[in-house]
Short mmCIF file of C-alpha atoms and ligand atoms in Angstrom, two decimals:
data_model
loop_
_atom_site.label_atom_id
_atom_site.label_comp_id
_atom_site.label_asym_id
_atom_site.label_seq_id
_atom_site.Cartn_x
_atom_site.Cartn_y
_atom_site.Cartn_z
CA MET A 1078 0.12 -0.25 0.59
CA THR A 1079 1.19 3.10 -0.77
CA ASP A 1080 3.13 5.79 2.25
CA TYR A 1081 1.07 8.47 2.29
CA TYR A 1082 3.08 9.67 5.39
CA GLU A 1083 5.88 9.36 3.44
CA ILE A 1084 4.83 11.20 0.81
CA LEU A 1085 3.97 13.93 2.21
CA GLY A 1086 7.50 13.62 4.76
CA VAL A 1087 4.62 13.89 7.91
CA PRO A 1088 5.27 11.51 11.31
CA ARG A 1089 2.36 9.62 11.41
CA ASP A 1090 1.38 11.47 13.94
CA ALA A 1091 1.69 14.15 12.06
CA THR A 1092 -1.20 17.18 13.69
CA PRO A 1093 -3.61 18.22 10.71
CA GLU A 1094 -1.84 21.52 10.55
CA GLN A 1095 2.05 19.30 10.16
CA ILE A 1096 -0.03 17.70 6.62
CA LYS A 1097 -1.53 21.41 5.66
CA LYS A 1098 2.04 22.93 5.57
CA ALA A 1099 3.81 19.87 3.84
CA TYR A 1100 1.31 19.68 1.13
CA ARG A 1101 1.18 23.38 0.52
CA LYS A 1102 5.23 23.48 0.26
CA LEU A 1103 5.83 19.94 -1.82
CA ALA A 1104 2.63 21.47 -4.10
CA ARG A 1105 4.39 24.75 -5.04
CA GLU A 1106 7.90 22.56 -5.38
CA LEU A 1107 6.34 20.25 -7.91
CA HIS A 1108 3.57 22.80 -9.18
CA PRO A 1109 3.71 21.95 -13.29
CA ASP A 1110 4.66 25.34 -13.94
CA VAL A 1111 7.57 25.20 -11.60
CA ALA A 1112 8.90 21.74 -11.74
CA GLY A 1113 7.47 20.98 -15.32
CA GLU A 1114 6.72 18.00 -16.50
CA ALA A 1115 8.76 16.28 -14.53
CA GLY A 1116 6.87 16.17 -11.30
CA GLU A 1117 3.82 15.80 -12.76
CA ASP A 1118 3.63 12.22 -11.69
CA ARG A 1119 5.02 13.00 -7.92
CA PHE A 1120 2.50 15.98 -7.76
CA LYS A 1121 -0.19 12.98 -8.62
CA ASP A 1122 0.47 11.74 -5.34
CA VAL A 1123 1.25 14.29 -3.46
CA ALA A 1124 -2.33 15.58 -3.92
CA ARG A 1125 -3.96 11.83 -3.81
CA ALA A 1126 -1.95 11.30 0.01
CA TYR A 1127 -3.51 14.92 1.05
CA GLU A 1128 -6.34 14.14 0.10
CA VAL A 1129 -6.85 11.50 2.43
CA LEU A 1130 -4.89 12.67 5.23
CA SER A 1131 -6.55 15.96 5.25
CA ASN A 1132 -10.20 14.35 5.33
CA PRO A 1133 -10.47 12.30 9.28
CA ASP A 1134 -12.42 9.71 8.44
CA LYS A 1135 -10.32 8.80 5.66
CA ARG A 1136 -7.75 8.94 7.52
CA GLN A 1137 -8.73 7.08 9.58
CA GLN A 1138 -9.43 4.46 7.49
CA TYR A 1139 -5.90 4.73 6.01
CA ASP A 1140 -4.55 4.03 9.38
CA MET A 1141 -6.25 0.74 9.87
CA GLY A 1142 -4.88 -0.49 6.71
CA VAL A 1143 -7.39 0.50 3.90
CA ASP A 1144 -6.30 3.01 0.73
CA PRO A 1145 -9.55 5.37 0.32
CA THR A 1146 -8.94 6.22 -3.31
CA SER A 1147 -8.58 2.36 -4.49
CA PRO A 1148 -11.38 0.26 -6.03
CA GLY A 1149 -13.46 -1.09 -3.71
CA GLY A 1150 -12.30 1.73 -1.06
CA GLY A 1151 -14.97 2.90 1.21
CA ALA A 1152 -14.47 6.31 -0.66
CA GLY A 1153 -17.83 7.93 1.38
CA GLY A 1154 -15.70 7.47 4.55
CA GLY A 1155 -17.90 4.84 6.15
CA PHE A 1156 -17.80 1.01 5.20
CA GLY A 1157 -19.95 1.70 2.10
CA ALA A 1158 -21.32 -1.09 -0.15
CA GLY A 1159 -17.74 -0.94 -2.43
CA PHE A 1160 -16.25 -2.09 0.46
CA GLY A 1161 -14.91 -5.32 -0.07
CA PHE A 1162 -14.08 -8.36 1.80
CA GLN A 1163 -10.56 -8.72 1.14
CA ASP A 1164 -10.69 -4.96 2.48
CA ILE A 1165 -11.94 -5.47 5.74
CA PHE A 1166 -9.73 -8.76 5.97
CA GLU A 1167 -6.70 -6.67 5.39
CA THR A 1168 -8.28 -4.26 8.07
CA PHE A 1169 -8.23 -6.43 10.78
CA PHE A 1170 -5.77 -8.72 9.78
CA GLY A 1171 -3.25 -7.64 7.14
CA GLY A 1172 -2.39 -4.39 8.10
CA GLY A 1173 0.14 -5.52 11.17
CA GLN A 1174 1.57 -9.07 9.60
CA PRO A 1175 3.92 -9.48 11.69
CA THR A 1176 7.63 -8.49 9.58
CA GLY A 1177 10.33 -10.06 11.51
CA PRO A 1178 12.77 -8.88 13.80
CA VAL A 1179 14.01 -5.05 12.77
CA PRO A 1180 17.99 -5.83 11.78
CA ARG A 1181 20.35 -3.49 13.94
CA ALA A 1182 23.21 -3.09 11.58
CA ARG A 1183 22.06 -0.65 9.18
CA ARG A 1184 23.54 0.99 6.02
CA GLY A 1185 25.41 4.47 6.94
CA ASN A 1186 24.58 7.66 5.18
CA ASP A 1187 26.31 8.85 2.85
CA ALA A 1188 28.39 12.21 3.19
CA LEU A 1189 29.65 15.46 1.86
CA VAL A 1190 32.73 17.71 2.13
CA ARG A 1191 33.95 20.63 -0.43
CA LEU A 1192 36.83 21.05 -1.33
CA ASP A 1193 38.50 23.97 -2.85
CA LEU A 1194 40.68 23.98 -5.30
CA GLU A 1195 43.46 26.41 -6.86
CA LEU A 1196 42.61 26.52 -11.01
CA SER A 1197 45.94 24.75 -11.75
CA GLU A 1198 44.73 21.68 -10.20
CA ALA A 1199 41.21 21.61 -11.90
CA VAL A 1200 43.07 21.99 -15.09
CA PHE A 1201 46.11 19.49 -14.72
CA GLY A 1202 44.32 17.53 -11.97
CA ALA A 1203 45.16 16.91 -7.85
CA LYS A 1204 46.02 14.26 -5.20
CA ARG A 1205 44.94 15.71 -2.33
CA GLU A 1206 44.43 15.24 1.24
CA ILE A 1207 41.27 15.79 2.50
CA GLN A 1208 39.80 15.34 6.33
CA VAL A 1209 36.18 14.21 7.52
CA ASP A 1210 34.45 13.64 10.49
CA THR A 1211 32.13 10.44 10.01
CA ALA A 1212 31.25 7.90 11.69
CA VAL A 1213 33.54 5.24 11.99
CA VAL A 1214 32.85 1.06 13.28
CA CYS A 1215 33.52 1.30 17.47
CA ASN A 1216 36.49 -0.11 18.15
CA THR A 1217 35.31 -0.96 21.46
CA CYS A 1218 32.88 -3.28 20.68
CA GLY A 1219 33.47 -4.06 16.73
CA GLY A 1220 30.47 -2.65 16.08
CA ASP A 1221 27.45 -5.02 17.79
CA GLY A 1222 26.89 -2.25 20.44
CA ALA A 1223 27.78 -4.95 23.42
CA ARG A 1224 30.31 -4.32 26.27
CA PRO A 1225 33.44 -6.57 25.86
CA GLY A 1226 32.58 -9.90 27.50
CA THR A 1227 28.75 -9.83 26.80
CA HIS A 1228 26.82 -10.38 24.18
CA ALA A 1229 23.24 -9.46 23.28
CA ARG A 1230 20.47 -11.82 24.03
CA THR A 1231 17.01 -12.88 22.97
CA CYS A 1232 14.53 -9.79 24.12
CA ASP A 1233 12.11 -11.98 26.81
CA VAL A 1234 8.76 -9.80 25.43
CA CYS A 1235 8.80 -11.19 22.16
CA GLN A 1236 11.19 -14.29 22.11
CA GLY A 1237 13.11 -12.67 19.29
CA ARG A 1238 10.27 -12.11 17.15
CA GLY A 1239 10.17 -8.21 17.26
CA SER A 1240 6.67 -7.40 17.30
CA VAL A 1241 4.07 -8.24 19.95
CA GLN A 1242 0.26 -9.42 19.14
CA ARG A 1243 -2.39 -7.49 20.62
CA VAL A 1244 -6.07 -8.70 21.15
CA ALA A 1245 -8.46 -5.67 20.46
CA ARG A 1246 -12.26 -5.31 20.97
CA SER A 1247 -13.54 -4.34 17.55
CA PHE A 1248 -17.99 -4.38 16.15
CA LEU A 1249 -16.73 -7.42 14.47
CA GLY A 1250 -15.34 -8.83 17.46
CA GLN A 1251 -11.60 -9.47 19.05
CA VAL A 1252 -8.97 -9.36 16.23
CA MET A 1253 -5.75 -9.36 17.01
CA THR A 1254 -3.34 -7.17 15.66
CA ASN A 1255 1.01 -6.89 15.35
CA GLN A 1256 2.70 -4.38 17.05
CA PRO A 1257 6.41 -3.27 17.30
CA CYS A 1258 7.95 -4.85 20.39
CA SER A 1259 8.24 -2.05 22.53
CA ALA A 1260 11.29 -3.90 25.07
CA CYS A 1261 13.21 -4.34 22.34
CA GLY A 1262 12.67 -1.45 20.01
CA GLY A 1263 11.62 -4.43 17.33
CA PHE A 1264 14.79 -5.47 16.96
CA GLY A 1265 14.34 -8.73 19.09
CA THR A 1266 17.53 -8.39 20.98
CA VAL A 1267 18.34 -6.56 23.99
CA ILE A 1268 22.08 -5.13 24.98
CA PRO A 1269 21.98 -5.63 28.74
CA GLU A 1270 25.43 -3.36 28.96
CA PRO A 1271 25.75 -1.52 26.55
CA CYS A 1272 29.34 -0.36 25.16
CA THR A 1273 29.89 3.04 26.80
CA ASP A 1274 32.33 4.15 23.91
CA CYS A 1275 29.19 4.12 21.55
CA SER A 1276 26.54 4.11 23.94
CA GLY A 1277 25.61 0.59 22.60
CA GLU A 1278 25.65 2.02 19.04
CA GLY A 1279 27.70 0.63 17.63
CA ARG A 1280 29.50 3.57 15.67
CA VAL A 1281 31.37 6.51 16.70
CA ARG A 1282 32.31 10.06 15.15
CA SER A 1283 35.94 10.58 14.57
CA ARG A 1284 38.09 12.49 12.05
CA ARG A 1285 40.38 10.84 9.24
CA THR A 1286 42.73 11.50 6.34
CA ILE A 1287 41.87 10.50 2.87
CA SER A 1288 43.10 10.85 -0.06
CA VAL A 1289 41.43 11.90 -2.99
CA ASN A 1290 42.54 12.13 -6.37
CA VAL A 1291 40.51 15.04 -8.19
CA PRO A 1292 41.14 14.40 -11.92
CA ALA A 1293 41.53 16.83 -14.74
CA GLY A 1294 38.21 18.86 -15.50
CA VAL A 1295 36.60 19.21 -12.41
CA ASP A 1296 34.48 22.37 -12.33
CA THR A 1297 32.74 24.26 -9.31
CA GLY A 1298 29.74 21.60 -8.63
CA THR A 1299 31.43 18.06 -9.76
CA ARG A 1300 30.90 15.84 -7.57
CA ILE A 1301 33.24 12.98 -6.57
CA LYS A 1302 32.60 9.45 -5.71
CA LEU A 1303 34.22 7.74 -2.53
CA SER A 1304 32.27 4.43 -2.80
CA ALA A 1305 32.22 3.05 0.84
CA GLN A 1306 33.90 6.33 2.33
CA GLY A 1307 30.77 7.76 3.97
CA GLU A 1308 29.12 7.26 8.17
CA VAL A 1309 29.41 3.86 8.45
CA GLY A 1310 25.76 2.31 9.61
CA PRO A 1311 24.51 1.68 12.87
CA GLY A 1312 25.16 -1.70 14.49
CA GLY A 1313 28.33 -1.47 12.59
CA GLY A 1314 26.07 -1.42 9.04
CA PRO A 1315 27.97 -1.20 6.39
CA ALA A 1316 29.16 2.57 5.19
CA GLY A 1317 26.86 4.71 2.48
CA ASP A 1318 29.71 6.98 0.11
CA LEU A 1319 31.45 9.79 0.13
CA TYR A 1320 31.05 12.78 -1.86
CA VAL A 1321 33.37 15.54 -2.46
CA GLU A 1322 31.97 18.68 -3.87
CA ILE A 1323 35.00 20.24 -5.55
CA ARG A 1324 35.03 24.52 -5.46
CA GLU A 1325 37.34 26.52 -7.87
CA ARG A 1326 38.68 29.28 -6.46
CA ALA A 1327 39.26 32.52 -8.85
CA HIS A 1328 42.14 32.79 -10.84
CA ASP A 1329 43.92 36.18 -10.90
CA THR A 1330 44.77 36.12 -14.45
CA PHE A 1331 42.58 33.42 -16.57
CA VAL A 1332 39.13 33.27 -16.85
CA ARG A 1333 37.71 29.45 -17.30
CA ARG A 1334 34.55 28.90 -19.66
CA GLY A 1335 34.00 25.04 -19.37
CA ASP A 1336 37.21 23.86 -20.94
CA GLU A 1337 39.04 27.02 -22.54
CA LEU A 1338 41.09 29.57 -20.76
CA HIS A 1339 40.23 33.31 -21.36
CA CYS A 1340 43.61 36.00 -20.66
CA THR A 1341 44.00 39.46 -21.99
CA LEU A 1342 47.06 40.48 -22.24
CA GLN A 1343 48.14 44.21 -22.73
CA VAL A 1344 50.71 45.25 -25.53
CA PRO A 1345 51.74 48.69 -26.56
CA MET A 1346 50.51 50.37 -29.59
CA THR A 1347 54.37 50.64 -30.93
CA ALA A 1348 54.24 46.77 -30.65
CA ALA A 1349 50.65 46.20 -31.90
CA ALA A 1350 51.66 47.61 -35.00
CA LEU A 1351 54.99 46.69 -35.62
CA GLY A 1352 54.88 42.87 -34.15
CA THR A 1353 56.81 41.54 -31.75
CA VAL A 1354 57.86 38.03 -29.27
CA LEU A 1355 56.13 38.59 -26.27
CA GLU A 1356 56.72 36.05 -23.16
CA LEU A 1357 53.81 34.71 -21.60
CA ASP A 1358 52.81 33.49 -18.39
CA THR A 1359 51.02 29.99 -18.79
CA LEU A 1360 50.07 27.84 -16.51
CA ASP A 1361 52.26 25.25 -18.06
CA GLY A 1362 55.48 28.13 -18.25
CA LEU A 1363 56.77 30.50 -19.86
CA GLN A 1364 55.02 30.59 -23.90
CA GLU A 1365 56.22 32.35 -26.89
CA ILE A 1366 53.38 34.98 -28.30
CA ASP A 1367 54.17 36.17 -32.24
CA LEU A 1368 52.81 38.78 -32.12
CA ARG A 1369 52.27 39.81 -36.28
CA PRO A 1370 52.89 43.60 -37.39
CA GLY A 1371 49.85 44.81 -37.25
CA THR A 1372 48.07 43.31 -34.80
CA GLN A 1373 44.22 44.83 -33.78
CA PRO A 1374 42.94 44.51 -30.38
CA GLY A 1375 40.47 42.09 -29.35
CA GLN A 1376 42.30 39.73 -31.46
CA VAL A 1377 42.62 36.33 -30.00
CA MET A 1378 46.02 34.32 -30.13
CA THR A 1379 44.84 30.35 -29.05
CA LEU A 1380 46.96 27.97 -27.71
CA LYS A 1381 46.54 25.19 -28.46
CA GLY A 1382 45.59 22.48 -25.54
CA LEU A 1383 46.92 25.03 -22.82
CA GLY A 1384 43.43 25.03 -21.30
CA VAL A 1385 41.76 22.71 -18.75
CA GLY A 1386 42.31 18.93 -19.19
CA HIS A 1387 38.72 17.42 -20.18
CA LEU A 1388 37.18 15.07 -17.69
CA HIS A 1389 35.83 12.37 -19.83
CA SER A 1390 38.24 12.03 -21.92
CA ALA A 1391 41.84 13.10 -23.20
CA GLY A 1392 43.07 16.05 -24.52
CA ARG A 1393 42.91 19.65 -23.09
CA GLY A 1394 41.42 22.87 -24.40
CA ASP A 1395 42.83 26.09 -25.61
CA LEU A 1396 44.37 29.22 -23.76
CA ASN A 1397 42.70 32.28 -25.56
CA VAL A 1398 45.36 35.20 -25.14
CA HIS A 1399 42.97 38.26 -25.30
CA ILE A 1400 45.18 41.41 -27.14
CA GLU A 1401 44.86 44.65 -25.56
CA VAL A 1402 46.16 47.32 -27.33
CA GLN A 1403 47.66 50.53 -24.60
CA VAL A 1404 47.25 53.79 -26.65
CA PRO A 1405 50.07 56.28 -25.57
CA MET A 1406 49.73 58.68 -23.14
CA GLY A 1407 51.36 61.58 -21.95
CA LEU A 1408 53.52 62.36 -24.96
CA ASP A 1409 56.48 64.39 -24.80
CA GLU A 1410 57.19 67.00 -27.97
CA GLU A 1411 59.49 64.89 -29.23
CA GLN A 1412 56.94 62.09 -29.31
CA THR A 1413 53.63 64.04 -30.12
CA ALA A 1414 56.30 65.53 -33.22
CA LEU A 1415 56.96 61.65 -34.34
CA LEU A 1416 53.31 60.96 -34.27
CA GLN A 1417 51.82 64.05 -36.14
CA GLN A 1418 54.07 63.57 -38.57
CA LEU A 1419 52.93 59.90 -38.80
CA SER A 1420 49.17 61.09 -39.28
CA VAL A 1421 50.91 63.00 -42.40
CA LEU A 1422 52.70 60.40 -43.48
CA ARG A 1423 49.63 58.29 -43.45
CA GLY A 1424 46.90 60.91 -44.28
CA GLU A 1425 45.16 61.01 -41.19
CA GLU A 1426 45.33 64.39 -39.79
CA ARG A 1427 41.53 64.37 -40.38
CA PRO A 1428 40.44 60.76 -40.59
CA GLU A 1429 36.78 60.02 -41.51
CA SER A 1430 34.44 59.03 -39.10
CA ARG A 1431 33.41 55.43 -40.68
CA LEU A 1432 31.70 53.41 -38.13
CA ALA A 1433 32.36 49.48 -38.34
CA SER A 1434 29.98 46.77 -39.30
CA VAL A 1435 28.13 45.25 -36.37
CA GLN A 1436 29.27 41.75 -38.21
CA GLY A 1437 34.01 41.61 -38.46
CA GLY A 1438 33.95 44.42 -35.15
CA VAL A 1439 35.48 43.85 -32.22
CA PHE A 1440 31.99 43.53 -30.03
CA SER A 1441 31.26 40.82 -32.37
CA ARG A 1442 35.08 38.91 -32.48
CA LEU A 1443 35.10 38.66 -28.49
CA ARG A 1444 31.33 38.00 -27.92
CA ASP A 1445 31.87 34.56 -30.51
CA LYS A 1446 34.83 33.94 -28.85
CA LEU A 1447 33.40 33.30 -25.31
CA SER A 1448 29.87 31.69 -26.72
CA GLY A 1449 32.32 29.27 -28.76
CA ARG A 1450 31.13 29.73 -32.21
ZN1 ZN B 761 30.99 0.13 21.15
ZN1 ZN B 762 11.13 -7.51 21.94
#
């Protein structure tokens, strides 16, 4: 039977207010306008759960083991004509079938830690040591929760079944119900002398150092899964997984877009006009940049394979060097005279006003590069 309490995420003894609040929250999250089609099925489930649990009659019926929304269920609230024998049977006999004792050892929770990386570590990959606070198996009791030299023993109250039968009176006469044994919490065993180090839980909190291989190409938000490195479960149960979530620090000179890197190189006007060879300090060390005579502001020079390593394949992205031409300021007399002479030679003393076309201008080149076109 569908667990409507679980669908709404409320305890079985939730008040009508709690149920209404939980429903409103989920309805907002799963509304088709917000979640799209993906949330549609869950939205229907949530609506059905609320329909049942918000109605005192239907909720009571449901708590007795009958789903009032299923065919044959008493939709009107009472035991109507459509209420079949099977439903009555399940209401009084099936709703509390003994399920056997609950195991003490359960799987532990997954854990999440964050790891700050420098850009170069994301570019090349890295090996990092991280400290995690998680639950580990208690060394004193080995996880079973009993003080060394003592053992858990079978529960006297339920004889190890984990549940007890109760006889209840109803208008159908005496009926048997099964309830979890309160003496042992449903485990079927009790620990007479719990381990003092873990209070009988079989696990303790501890700080561990774990080494993580960070592959090249990770980005902010990437999660690296380390299987079975999460919390050990209660009763020494298997550990959950540990997720390491990457946060990449911003770099002073390089900007990352996907696996491409971008930087801006400032070049004096004369060097851009005459051409030169410059040394660029990249993450791979010094690289020579060959500026052709007549290099334009906004021009992009691509250094192949000097970008970020691809996460899911071999190879690396590119490093794109954006040229920023610096126009000289504070010219002295001699420099001014020389530039004036140059402008005369080039017939640029009175340049005409020319607007660049949108296609092919500095802005479109920059935009195309950033959007990967
Ligand atoms: Zn212990
Ligand atoms: Zn018991």
